[in-house]
Tab-separated table of C-alpha atoms and ligand atoms in Angstrom:
chain	number	residue	atom	x	y	z
A	1	UNK	CA	-23.514	-28.960	24.815
A	2	UNK	CA	-19.784	-29.496	24.197
A	3	UNK	CA	-18.298	-27.962	21.094
A	4	UNK	CA	-16.430	-30.002	18.477
A	5	UNK	CA	-12.784	-29.095	17.795
A	6	UNK	CA	-13.829	-27.376	14.561
A	7	UNK	CA	-16.430	-25.293	16.368
A	8	UNK	CA	-13.909	-24.332	19.028
A	9	UNK	CA	-11.433	-23.294	16.359
A	10	UNK	CA	-14.119	-21.262	14.625
A	11	UNK	CA	-14.879	-19.452	17.883
A	12	UNK	CA	-11.187	-18.744	18.340
A	13	UNK	CA	-10.707	-17.513	14.770
A	14	UNK	CA	-13.751	-15.266	15.077
A	15	UNK	CA	-12.258	-13.725	18.230
A	16	UNK	CA	-8.951	-13.076	16.511
A	17	UNK	CA	-10.695	-11.634	13.471
A	18	UNK	CA	-12.856	-9.351	15.668
A	19	UNK	CA	-9.725	-8.091	17.403
A	20	UNK	CA	-7.519	-7.398	14.428
A	21	UNK	CA	-10.179	-6.661	11.790
A	22	UNK	CA	-11.447	-8.871	9.001
A	23	UNK	CA	-9.066	-7.556	6.388
A	24	UNK	CA	-5.910	-8.213	8.434
A	25	UNK	CA	-7.271	-11.549	9.521
A	26	UNK	CA	-7.767	-12.485	5.897
A	27	UNK	CA	-4.305	-11.264	4.937
A	28	UNK	CA	-2.355	-13.031	7.636
A	29	UNK	CA	-4.449	-16.050	8.629
A	30	UNK	CA	-7.404	-17.078	6.560
A	31	UNK	CA	-5.750	-17.740	3.247
A	32	UNK	CA	-2.379	-19.023	4.288
A	33	UNK	CA	-2.295	-20.338	7.812
A	34	UNK	CA	-3.740	-23.484	9.349
A	35	UNK	CA	-4.924	-23.692	12.940
A	36	UNK	CA	-5.004	-26.895	15.000
A	37	UNK	CA	-5.599	-27.692	18.667
A	38	UNK	CA	-3.236	-30.129	20.366
A	39	UNK	CA	-4.320	-30.478	24.000
A	40	UNK	CA	-4.010	-27.000	25.456
A	41	UNK	CA	-1.758	-25.815	22.632
A	42	UNK	CA	-2.877	-23.812	19.636
A	43	UNK	CA	-0.692	-24.773	16.661
A	44	UNK	CA	-0.511	-22.330	13.780
A	45	UNK	CA	1.140	-23.516	10.580
A	46	UNK	CA	2.351	-20.723	8.287
A	47	UNK	CA	3.815	-20.870	4.768
A	48	UNK	CA	7.176	-19.244	5.498
A	49	UNK	CA	9.361	-17.716	8.191
A	50	UNK	CA	8.406	-14.165	7.293
A	51	UNK	CA	4.712	-14.772	7.956
A	52	UNK	CA	5.637	-16.540	11.191
A	53	UNK	CA	7.789	-13.640	12.371
A	54	UNK	CA	5.175	-11.069	11.401
A	55	UNK	CA	2.429	-12.959	13.240
A	56	UNK	CA	4.494	-13.401	16.370
A	57	UNK	CA	5.672	-9.760	16.344
A	58	UNK	CA	2.183	-8.357	15.865
A	59	UNK	CA	-0.516	-10.782	16.888
A	60	UNK	CA	0.952	-13.197	19.420
A	61	UNK	CA	-0.663	-11.629	22.478
A	62	UNK	CA	-4.062	-11.550	20.774
A	63	UNK	CA	-3.685	-15.197	19.766
A	64	UNK	CA	-2.609	-16.137	23.261
A	65	UNK	CA	-5.571	-14.314	24.831
A	66	UNK	CA	-7.972	-16.010	22.423
A	67	UNK	CA	-6.364	-19.414	23.136
A	68	UNK	CA	-6.578	-18.849	26.894
A	69	UNK	CA	-10.231	-17.815	26.680
A	70	UNK	CA	-10.962	-21.050	24.882
A	71	UNK	CA	-8.565	-23.529	26.461
A	72	UNK	CA	-7.906	-22.102	29.902
A	73	UNK	CA	-4.943	-20.310	31.518
A	74	UNK	CA	-2.463	-23.072	30.603
A	75	UNK	CA	-2.965	-22.511	26.874
A	76	UNK	CA	0.041	-21.840	24.686
A	77	UNK	CA	0.605	-20.911	21.052
A	78	UNK	CA	3.125	-22.446	18.705
A	79	UNK	CA	3.898	-21.176	15.223
A	80	UNK	CA	5.538	-23.556	12.728
A	81	UNK	CA	6.491	-23.231	9.100
A	82	UNK	CA	4.775	-25.587	6.672
A	83	UNK	CA	6.172	-24.816	3.228
A	84	UNK	CA	3.311	-26.685	1.528
A	85	UNK	CA	0.857	-23.929	2.502
A	86	UNK	CA	0.094	-21.306	-0.148
A	87	UNK	CA	1.933	-17.982	0.011
A	88	UNK	CA	-0.066	-14.825	-0.617
A	89	UNK	CA	1.378	-12.025	-2.808
A	90	UNK	CA	3.756	-9.942	-0.752
A	91	UNK	CA	4.258	-12.634	1.887
A	92	UNK	CA	7.774	-13.427	0.762
A	93	UNK	CA	8.833	-10.250	2.472
A	94	UNK	CA	11.504	-9.827	5.075
A	95	UNK	CA	10.469	-9.111	8.672
A	96	UNK	CA	9.392	-5.745	10.057
A	97	UNK	CA	11.916	-3.664	11.926
A	98	UNK	CA	9.869	-3.099	15.040
A	99	UNK	CA	6.624	-4.257	16.550
A	100	UNK	CA	4.027	-1.870	15.169
A	101	UNK	CA	2.573	-1.299	18.633
A	102	UNK	CA	5.710	0.606	19.585
A	103	UNK	CA	5.968	2.239	16.202
A	104	UNK	CA	2.396	3.379	16.169
A	105	UNK	CA	2.586	4.715	19.699
A	106	UNK	CA	5.475	7.012	18.867
A	107	UNK	CA	3.552	10.148	18.070
A	108	UNK	CA	6.323	12.684	18.293
A	109	UNK	CA	8.719	13.094	15.382
A	110	UNK	CA	12.340	12.589	16.359
A	111	UNK	CA	14.515	15.659	16.187
A	112	UNK	CA	17.687	14.326	17.692
A	113	UNK	CA	18.758	12.280	14.729
A	114	UNK	CA	22.196	12.958	13.410
A	115	UNK	CA	22.111	14.187	9.836
A	116	UNK	CA	22.663	11.338	7.387
A	117	UNK	CA	26.299	11.364	6.478
A	118	UNK	CA	26.297	9.217	3.394
A	119	UNK	CA	26.476	10.360	-0.139
A	120	UNK	CA	22.801	10.945	-0.760
A	121	UNK	CA	23.508	14.274	-2.393
A	122	UNK	CA	23.573	17.637	-0.650
A	123	UNK	CA	20.159	18.617	-1.975
A	124	UNK	CA	18.263	16.083	0.130
A	125	UNK	CA	16.947	16.447	3.601
A	126	UNK	CA	15.666	13.000	4.405
A	127	UNK	CA	12.649	13.908	6.495
A	128	UNK	CA	10.749	10.642	6.545
A	129	UNK	CA	11.377	8.224	9.374
A	130	UNK	CA	10.051	4.688	9.747
A	131	UNK	CA	9.196	5.329	13.380
A	132	UNK	CA	6.720	8.079	12.605
A	133	UNK	CA	5.110	6.316	9.670
A	134	UNK	CA	1.491	5.550	10.569
A	135	UNK	CA	0.745	1.940	9.696
A	136	UNK	CA	-2.688	0.689	8.638
A	137	UNK	CA	-4.281	-1.789	6.254
A	138	UNK	CA	-3.468	0.562	3.373
A	139	UNK	CA	0.308	0.410	3.784
A	140	UNK	CA	1.153	-2.502	6.056
A	141	UNK	CA	2.965	-4.630	3.496
A	142	UNK	CA	4.953	-1.717	2.080
A	143	UNK	CA	5.969	-0.720	5.591
A	144	UNK	CA	7.008	-4.289	6.452
A	145	UNK	CA	9.056	-4.499	3.271
A	146	UNK	CA	10.772	-1.163	3.961
A	147	UNK	CA	11.574	-2.285	7.490
A	148	UNK	CA	13.002	-5.531	6.150
A	149	UNK	CA	15.476	-3.699	3.921
A	150	UNK	CA	16.320	-1.236	6.693
A	151	UNK	CA	16.982	-4.029	9.134
A	152	UNK	CA	19.309	-5.950	6.895
A	153	UNK	CA	20.054	-4.205	3.605
A	154	UNK	CA	22.513	-6.863	2.497
A	155	UNK	CA	20.160	-9.811	2.835
A	156	UNK	CA	17.493	-8.479	0.445
A	157	UNK	CA	17.650	-11.082	-2.286
A	158	UNK	CA	15.548	-9.084	-4.715
A	159	UNK	CA	14.925	-5.423	-5.462
A	160	UNK	CA	12.062	-3.764	-3.636
A	161	UNK	CA	9.533	-1.737	-5.615
A	162	UNK	CA	7.065	0.429	-3.668
A	163	UNK	CA	4.357	1.882	-5.857
A	164	UNK	CA	1.266	4.004	-5.321
A	165	UNK	CA	-0.375	7.309	-6.127
A	166	UNK	CA	0.773	10.756	-5.224
A	167	UNK	CA	1.052	11.678	-1.545
A	168	UNK	CA	0.644	8.141	-0.204
A	169	UNK	CA	4.031	7.858	1.518
A	170	UNK	CA	6.491	6.471	-1.057
A	171	UNK	CA	9.149	9.094	-0.422
A	172	UNK	CA	8.540	8.879	3.321
A	173	UNK	CA	9.277	5.142	3.321
A	174	UNK	CA	12.354	5.535	1.116
A	175	UNK	CA	13.718	8.284	3.364
A	176	UNK	CA	12.882	6.073	6.329
A	177	UNK	CA	14.945	3.217	4.895
A	178	UNK	CA	17.950	5.518	4.375
A	179	UNK	CA	17.687	7.070	7.825
A	180	UNK	CA	17.367	3.671	9.472
A	181	UNK	CA	20.337	2.264	7.538
A	182	UNK	CA	22.299	5.350	8.447
A	183	UNK	CA	21.620	4.753	12.122
A	184	UNK	CA	21.719	0.991	12.310
A	185	UNK	CA	24.415	0.214	9.742
A	186	UNK	CA	26.806	3.164	9.845
A	187	UNK	CA	29.426	1.213	7.914
A	188	UNK	CA	27.240	0.572	4.902
A	189	UNK	CA	27.188	3.042	2.056
A	190	UNK	CA	23.920	4.049	0.471
A	191	UNK	CA	22.683	6.591	-1.993
A	192	UNK	CA	19.252	8.182	-2.285
A	193	UNK	CA	18.391	9.894	-5.539
A	194	UNK	CA	15.257	10.808	-7.451
A	195	UNK	CA	14.665	9.502	-10.980
A	196	UNK	CA	14.869	13.085	-12.193
A	197	UNK	CA	18.287	13.715	-10.646
A	198	UNK	CA	19.592	10.399	-11.881
A	199	UNK	CA	18.554	11.434	-15.394
A	200	UNK	CA	20.086	14.911	-15.082
A	201	UNK	CA	23.352	13.597	-13.692
A	202	UNK	CA	23.545	11.021	-16.462
A	203	UNK	CA	22.927	13.645	-19.162
A	204	UNK	CA	25.569	15.903	-17.607
A	205	UNK	CA	28.038	13.027	-17.407
A	206	UNK	CA	27.459	12.084	-21.039
A	207	UNK	CA	27.858	15.688	-22.187
A	208	UNK	CA	30.954	16.069	-20.000
A	209	UNK	CA	29.505	19.050	-18.139
A	210	UNK	CA	29.073	17.208	-14.837
A	211	UNK	CA	32.176	15.044	-14.465
A	212	UNK	CA	33.005	11.931	-16.443
A	213	UNK	CA	30.765	8.994	-17.206
A	214	UNK	CA	33.156	6.775	-15.248
A	215	UNK	CA	32.776	8.963	-12.181
A	216	UNK	CA	28.992	8.894	-12.593
A	217	UNK	CA	29.033	5.099	-12.833
A	218	UNK	CA	31.325	4.657	-9.869
A	219	UNK	CA	29.117	6.920	-7.782
A	220	UNK	CA	26.131	4.608	-8.198
A	221	UNK	CA	27.724	1.221	-8.579
A	222	UNK	CA	29.913	1.249	-5.504
A	223	UNK	CA	27.104	1.595	-2.939
A	224	UNK	CA	25.629	-1.168	-0.780
A	225	UNK	CA	22.129	0.219	-1.143
A	226	UNK	CA	20.780	2.336	-3.985
A	227	UNK	CA	17.410	4.006	-3.379
A	228	UNK	CA	15.725	5.623	-6.375
A	229	UNK	CA	12.585	7.666	-5.810
A	230	UNK	CA	10.048	8.220	-8.606
A	231	UNK	CA	11.643	5.867	-11.119
A	232	UNK	CA	8.664	6.649	-13.421
A	233	UNK	CA	10.539	9.830	-14.329
A	234	UNK	CA	12.670	7.632	-16.590
A	235	UNK	CA	9.599	6.755	-18.710
A	236	UNK	CA	10.396	7.084	-22.417
A	237	UNK	CA	14.080	7.996	-21.752
A	238	UNK	CA	15.741	5.101	-23.494
A	239	UNK	CA	19.396	5.976	-22.929
A	240	UNK	CA	18.883	6.710	-19.223
A	241	UNK	CA	16.970	3.462	-18.837
A	242	UNK	CA	19.767	1.554	-20.535
A	243	UNK	CA	22.311	3.138	-18.228
A	244	UNK	CA	20.119	2.444	-15.262
A	245	UNK	CA	19.764	-1.206	-16.254
A	246	UNK	CA	23.560	-1.514	-16.214
A	247	UNK	CA	23.684	0.173	-12.811
A	248	UNK	CA	20.992	-2.160	-11.546
A	249	UNK	CA	22.791	-5.247	-12.869
A	250	UNK	CA	26.095	-4.198	-11.460
A	251	UNK	CA	24.682	-3.479	-7.973
A	252	UNK	CA	22.822	-6.751	-7.889
A	253	UNK	CA	25.758	-8.723	-9.220
A	254	UNK	CA	27.712	-7.375	-6.257
A	255	UNK	CA	25.045	-8.809	-3.894
A	256	UNK	CA	23.796	-5.335	-3.048
A	257	UNK	CA	20.317	-3.914	-2.900
A	258	UNK	CA	18.147	-1.598	-4.996
A	259	UNK	CA	14.904	0.011	-3.791
A	260	UNK	CA	12.576	2.013	-6.043
A	261	UNK	CA	9.408	3.948	-5.823
A	262	UNK	CA	7.056	4.403	-8.722
A	263	UNK	CA	3.580	5.755	-9.349
A	264	UNK	CA	2.616	2.637	-11.324
A	265	UNK	CA	3.136	-1.088	-10.818
A	266	UNK	CA	6.041	-2.335	-12.979
A	267	UNK	CA	3.781	-4.337	-15.285
A	268	UNK	CA	1.980	-1.119	-16.263
A	269	UNK	CA	5.167	0.796	-17.069
A	270	UNK	CA	4.600	0.792	-20.770
A	271	UNK	CA	7.247	3.444	-21.507
A	272	UNK	CA	10.002	1.285	-20.006
A	273	UNK	CA	12.194	-1.268	-21.708
A	274	UNK	CA	11.047	-4.842	-21.331
A	275	UNK	CA	14.326	-5.804	-19.695
A	276	UNK	CA	13.915	-3.200	-16.961
A	277	UNK	CA	10.262	-4.073	-16.360
A	278	UNK	CA	11.173	-7.767	-16.104
A	279	UNK	CA	13.827	-6.997	-13.531
A	280	UNK	CA	11.384	-4.986	-11.457
A	281	UNK	CA	8.620	-7.573	-11.681
A	282	UNK	CA	11.092	-10.132	-10.380
A	283	UNK	CA	11.487	-8.028	-7.248
A	284	UNK	CA	9.268	-7.647	-4.221
A	285	UNK	CA	6.506	-5.380	-5.481
A	286	UNK	CA	4.290	-3.758	-2.847
A	287	UNK	CA	1.472	-1.266	-3.209
A	288	UNK	CA	0.513	1.730	-1.102
A	289	UNK	CA	-3.245	2.283	-1.099
A	290	UNK	CA	-5.115	5.468	-0.278
A	291	UNK	CA	-5.272	5.736	3.514
A	292	UNK	CA	-8.235	4.103	5.200
A	293	UNK	CA	-10.309	5.982	7.774
A	294	UNK	CA	-8.372	4.954	10.885
A	295	UNK	CA	-5.013	5.739	9.252
A	296	UNK	CA	-6.318	9.147	8.144
A	297	UNK	CA	-7.555	9.907	11.605
A	298	UNK	CA	-4.304	8.832	13.253
A	299	UNK	CA	-2.257	10.948	10.834
A	300	UNK	CA	-4.439	13.986	11.584
A	301	UNK	CA	-4.171	13.397	15.328
A	302	UNK	CA	-0.379	13.204	15.067
A	303	UNK	CA	-0.174	16.366	12.987
A	304	UNK	CA	-2.227	18.207	15.593
A	305	UNK	CA	-0.070	16.788	18.401
A	306	UNK	CA	3.169	17.740	16.655
A	307	UNK	CA	1.850	21.309	16.340
A	308	UNK	CA	1.072	21.109	20.086
A	309	UNK	CA	-2.619	21.780	19.391
A	310	UNK	CA	-5.585	20.101	20.910
A	311	UNK	CA	-8.051	19.162	18.194
A	312	UNK	CA	-11.337	17.657	19.372
A	313	UNK	CA	-12.403	14.182	18.268
A	314	UNK	CA	-15.393	15.420	16.274
A	315	UNK	CA	-13.104	17.652	14.165
A	316	UNK	CA	-10.658	14.787	13.547
A	317	UNK	CA	-13.567	12.522	12.601
A	318	UNK	CA	-15.043	15.125	10.273
A	319	UNK	CA	-11.731	15.683	8.487
A	320	UNK	CA	-10.860	11.998	8.287
A	321	UNK	CA	-14.265	11.293	6.795
A	322	UNK	CA	-14.095	13.998	4.157
A	323	UNK	CA	-10.458	14.230	3.127
A	324	UNK	CA	-9.742	10.851	1.721
A	325	UNK	CA	-7.426	10.916	-1.230
A	326	UNK	CA	-3.940	11.051	0.202
A	327	UNK	CA	-1.816	11.927	3.195
A	328	UNK	CA	-0.419	15.100	1.679
A	329	UNK	CA	-3.916	16.588	1.551
A	330	UNK	CA	-4.562	15.565	5.136
A	331	UNK	CA	-1.408	17.312	6.274
A	332	UNK	CA	-2.179	20.425	4.229
A	333	UNK	CA	-5.722	20.567	5.575
A	334	UNK	CA	-4.622	20.274	9.196
A	335	UNK	CA	-1.988	23.010	8.763
A	336	UNK	CA	-4.552	25.268	7.127
A	337	UNK	CA	-7.173	24.640	9.808
A	338	UNK	CA	-4.715	25.473	12.595
A	339	UNK	CA	-3.534	28.591	10.758
A	340	UNK	CA	-7.132	29.753	10.171
A	341	UNK	CA	-7.963	29.252	13.815
A	342	UNK	CA	-4.872	31.261	14.834
A	343	UNK	CA	-5.611	34.124	12.459
A	344	UNK	CA	-9.327	34.375	13.152
A	345	UNK	CA	-8.912	33.583	16.859
A	346	UNK	CA	-11.769	31.137	16.499
A	347	UNK	CA	-11.497	27.813	18.284
A	348	UNK	CA	-10.891	24.764	16.100
A	349	UNK	CA	-14.332	23.290	15.398
A	350	UNK	CA	-16.221	21.341	12.741
A	351	UNK	CA	-17.847	24.631	11.649
A	352	UNK	CA	-14.444	26.260	11.143
A	353	UNK	CA	-13.154	23.190	9.288
A	354	UNK	CA	-16.201	23.245	7.034
A	355	UNK	CA	-15.720	26.904	6.169
A	356	UNK	CA	-11.945	27.107	5.764
A	357	UNK	CA	-11.190	23.723	4.179
A	358	UNK	CA	-13.550	23.962	1.233
A	359	UNK	CA	-10.846	23.255	-1.364
A	360	UNK	CA	-9.880	20.042	0.397
A	361	UNK	CA	-13.472	19.051	0.993
A	362	UNK	CA	-14.561	19.680	-2.571
A	363	UNK	CA	-11.683	17.454	-3.629
A	364	UNK	CA	-13.680	14.628	-2.109
A	365	UNK	CA	-16.426	14.884	-4.714
A	366	UNK	CA	-18.620	11.835	-5.118
A	367	UNK	CA	-16.939	9.175	-7.230
A	368	UNK	CA	-17.501	9.442	-10.958
A	369	UNK	CA	-18.284	6.426	-13.102
A	370	UNK	CA	-15.252	7.129	-15.322
A	371	UNK	CA	-12.900	7.134	-12.294
A	372	UNK	CA	-14.297	3.813	-11.182
A	373	UNK	CA	-13.866	2.359	-14.652
A	374	UNK	CA	-10.274	3.565	-14.796
A	375	UNK	CA	-9.445	2.021	-11.422
A	376	UNK	CA	-11.010	-1.297	-12.342
A	377	UNK	CA	-9.363	-1.346	-15.776
A	378	UNK	CA	-5.935	-0.705	-14.213
A	379	UNK	CA	-6.495	-3.450	-11.631
A	380	UNK	CA	-7.264	-6.033	-14.319
A	381	UNK	CA	-4.614	-4.798	-16.744
A	382	UNK	CA	-7.177	-4.009	-19.469
A	383	UNK	CA	-8.192	-0.778	-21.172
A	384	UNK	CA	-11.531	1.003	-20.887
A	385	UNK	CA	-12.053	0.410	-24.594
A	386	UNK	CA	-11.712	-3.335	-24.056
A	387	UNK	CA	-14.147	-3.108	-21.165
A	388	UNK	CA	-16.661	-1.377	-23.442
A	389	UNK	CA	-16.204	-3.944	-26.208
A	390	UNK	CA	-18.018	-7.274	-26.442
A	391	UNK	CA	-14.810	-9.258	-25.890
A	392	UNK	CA	-15.363	-12.309	-23.696
A	393	UNK	CA	-11.773	-12.743	-22.526
A	394	UNK	CA	-11.894	-13.559	-18.801
A	395	UNK	CA	-10.006	-10.469	-17.601
A	396	UNK	CA	-12.080	-8.200	-19.831
A	397	UNK	CA	-15.483	-9.644	-18.989
A	398	UNK	CA	-14.694	-9.843	-15.278
A	399	UNK	CA	-13.437	-6.256	-15.214
A	400	UNK	CA	-16.614	-5.197	-17.035
A	401	UNK	CA	-18.849	-6.910	-14.462
A	402	UNK	CA	-16.860	-5.529	-11.524
A	403	UNK	CA	-17.003	-2.011	-12.964
A	404	UNK	CA	-20.762	-2.329	-13.493
A	405	UNK	CA	-21.283	-3.463	-9.910
A	406	UNK	CA	-19.097	-0.722	-8.434
A	407	UNK	CA	-20.609	2.033	-10.580
A	408	UNK	CA	-24.040	0.871	-9.463
A	409	UNK	CA	-22.922	0.848	-5.820
A	410	UNK	CA	-21.139	4.181	-5.807
A	411	UNK	CA	-23.038	6.420	-8.208
A	412	UNK	CA	-26.682	7.222	-8.761
A	413	UNK	CA	-26.645	5.779	-12.275
A	414	UNK	CA	-29.482	3.445	-13.246
A	415	UNK	CA	-28.955	0.040	-14.904
A	416	UNK	CA	-29.836	1.411	-18.374
A	417	UNK	CA	-27.451	4.371	-17.893
A	418	UNK	CA	-24.622	2.086	-16.842
A	419	UNK	CA	-25.304	-0.190	-19.796
A	420	UNK	CA	-25.216	2.742	-22.224
A	421	UNK	CA	-21.994	4.087	-20.723
A	422	UNK	CA	-20.281	0.708	-20.920
A	423	UNK	CA	-20.476	0.283	-24.667
A	424	UNK	CA	-24.222	0.375	-25.293
A	425	UNK	CA	-25.013	-2.750	-23.308
A	426	UNK	CA	-28.558	-3.749	-22.473
A	427	UNK	CA	-29.704	-2.953	-18.916
A	428	UNK	CA	-30.305	-6.671	-18.316
A	429	UNK	CA	-26.569	-7.311	-18.979
A	430	UNK	CA	-25.742	-4.972	-16.107
A	431	UNK	CA	-28.340	-6.565	-13.880
A	432	UNK	CA	-27.039	-10.054	-14.643
A	433	UNK	CA	-23.432	-9.014	-13.990
A	434	UNK	CA	-24.420	-7.588	-10.633
A	435	UNK	CA	-26.398	-10.706	-9.694
A	436	UNK	CA	-23.594	-13.020	-10.759
A	437	UNK	CA	-21.057	-11.215	-8.613
A	438	UNK	CA	-23.425	-10.971	-5.677
A	439	UNK	CA	-23.957	-14.692	-5.784
A	440	UNK	CA	-20.162	-15.272	-5.726
A	441	UNK	CA	-19.946	-12.865	-2.807
A	442	UNK	CA	-22.669	-14.609	-0.861
A	443	UNK	CA	-20.771	-17.888	-1.087
A	444	UNK	CA	-17.446	-16.218	-0.228
A	445	UNK	CA	-16.189	-17.243	-3.647
A	446	UNK	CA	-13.096	-16.250	-5.581
A	447	UNK	CA	-12.618	-14.919	-9.095
A	448	UNK	CA	-9.795	-15.771	-11.474
A	449	UNK	CA	-8.381	-14.053	-14.526
A	450	UNK	CA	-5.235	-14.020	-16.613
A	451	UNK	CA	-3.003	-11.133	-17.657
A	452	UNK	CA	0.372	-10.858	-19.338
A	453	UNK	CA	1.969	-11.309	-15.912
A	454	UNK	CA	0.173	-14.632	-15.308
A	455	UNK	CA	-2.843	-16.171	-13.588
A	456	UNK	CA	-4.588	-14.280	-10.787
A	457	UNK	CA	-7.133	-15.478	-8.295
A	458	UNK	CA	-8.617	-13.590	-5.362
A	459	UNK	CA	-11.664	-13.840	-3.123
A	460	UNK	CA	-14.147	-11.450	-4.720
A	461	UNK	CA	-14.787	-9.707	-1.421
A	462	UNK	CA	-11.119	-8.898	-1.036
A	463	UNK	CA	-10.890	-7.581	-4.578
A	464	UNK	CA	-13.935	-5.346	-4.104
A	465	UNK	CA	-12.700	-4.101	-0.718
A	466	UNK	CA	-9.393	-3.163	-2.299
A	467	UNK	CA	-11.066	-1.280	-5.162
A	468	UNK	CA	-13.541	0.411	-2.863
A	469	UNK	CA	-10.749	1.675	-0.666
A	470	UNK	CA	-9.492	3.534	-3.701
A	471	UNK	CA	-12.815	5.030	-4.641
A	472	UNK	CA	-13.276	8.406	-2.997
A	473	UNK	CA	-16.587	8.160	-1.296
A	474	UNK	CA	-17.885	10.948	0.939
A	475	UNK	CA	-19.676	13.990	-0.403
A	476	UNK	CA	-18.826	17.467	0.887
A	477	UNK	CA	-22.138	18.191	2.473
A	478	UNK	CA	-22.541	14.987	4.415
A	479	UNK	CA	-21.269	15.324	7.945
B	1	LIG	P1	4.628	10.274	-2.171
B	1	LIG	O1	6.115	10.188	-2.259
B	1	LIG	O2	3.951	8.930	-2.250
B	1	LIG	O3	4.024	11.242	-3.139
B	1	LIG	P2	5.188	11.341	0.431
B	1	LIG	O4	6.037	10.255	0.987
B	1	LIG	O5	5.882	12.581	-0.006
B	1	LIG	O6	4.250	10.804	-0.720
B	1	LIG	O7	4.071	11.700	1.531
B	1	LIG	C1	3.374	12.937	1.544
B	1	LIG	C2	3.328	13.445	2.970
B	1	LIG	O8	2.550	12.570	3.755
B	1	LIG	C3	4.699	13.510	3.622
B	1	LIG	O9	4.745	14.617	4.481
B	1	LIG	C4	4.766	12.219	4.431
B	1	LIG	O10	5.606	12.347	5.566
B	1	LIG	C5	3.326	12.039	4.832
B	1	LIG	N1	2.944	10.636	4.981
B	1	LIG	C6	2.585	9.783	3.992
B	1	LIG	N2	2.227	8.602	4.491
B	1	LIG	C7	2.358	8.693	5.824
B	1	LIG	C8	2.139	7.777	6.905
B	1	LIG	N3	1.673	6.543	6.704
B	1	LIG	N4	2.396	8.211	8.157
B	1	LIG	C9	2.812	9.460	8.380
B	1	LIG	N5	3.022	10.376	7.418
B	1	LIG	C10	2.809	9.994	6.151
B	2	LIG	MG1	7.451	11.190	-3.514
């Protein structure tokens, strides 16, 4: 029986999704792109040039293989921009600096790099490099955005804000941008500074103990690229924020670029002036998530390789399964395992990892209901108190239902226990919330809510996947 065009396209899309993973497929194709068959050509319409460049840099050969399987060896692929298609958050980004295949394959850190010669301050050794950054679903957009700035620092129309929890790679990406600019644009001037140093230098300049205020201002305002790590350090420091806002304005007015890292998204920076938050929200804001399993495993494998040690697959799997919170812990655990093996002269094994990594493994305790509530509340921009109230505002009631579902999925709490915890609700309220969401999930539906920053709408599956990635799952005694 011959297939209709739609059926053929479905077969092709399924192949692409199987190859690159459902989550990437959803990010780059399902919600924004449109596929069509014209003779033996597969046409892909994308919402903007960035998406087009990203797809051709990363997925062209997979698309071509899928098209050839379906249409024969003559098949070709054409990618065109159709500005009427919807753009997904983060898809206004500039292009990546290198095809990830090459980037990901580069296991060895580079030692031959000349020391950065720009005025980043003598205290900094900029260790992070974009080429040894392991890219996965958890950090793909942040990596692409960093590469975009590194490739062409002067064309970044808006500031870049990279945010995420501790040890997830913010500083690594910021160092990577500086190192890449240093190598690829030796004539551009840039400055890397932490929020803490910026504050200290400002205080010293104001008090006259660290040079004049004019000299301080000139130091920051004359650069082509200003990179500020841990901007959250400025929280509650009104005068430093005011000064920083002027710096920001002056750099941008000169057509130059500012990159920040922060532990919170700008809209949740409650201890910052509204003007500064508005400026950051207007930028490209990208999140780093906790590393997913394959990223964790790849990072561990690279750490072992860079220490010139052979670590068996079952040990890498065991560690990647049980050390889930951040990359810093993964690195610490691998160093400790290798040191323990050296000292005890025992070979590296799962048994050794189990016995010597207990502090890392206990860190991966089963998720607690309160942690899940906090994550969900932050995602919807509401407080836990609001979630526990009877308010029926869309963001509040949706966050309440999502928290109920996730607590039920990830803890051993019963419906009545969840109801009691979430503001003395009846167990049937929890049951109904779970059923309602499951029915949306079964029809691949989306959910919508409104916050101070505007309207939001996401497929429920995607929202739950994102939250579940952040929920530490494995228990210490499971293998
Ligand atoms: P943060 O600034 O977010 O707290 P860092 O950038 O300091 O985190 O990262 C902690 C450690 O993990 C560093 O040694 C960094 O090089 C490493 N790291 C983080 N993410 C990655 C990644 N994706 N690939 C390789 N190393 C990473
Ligand atoms: Mg950092």
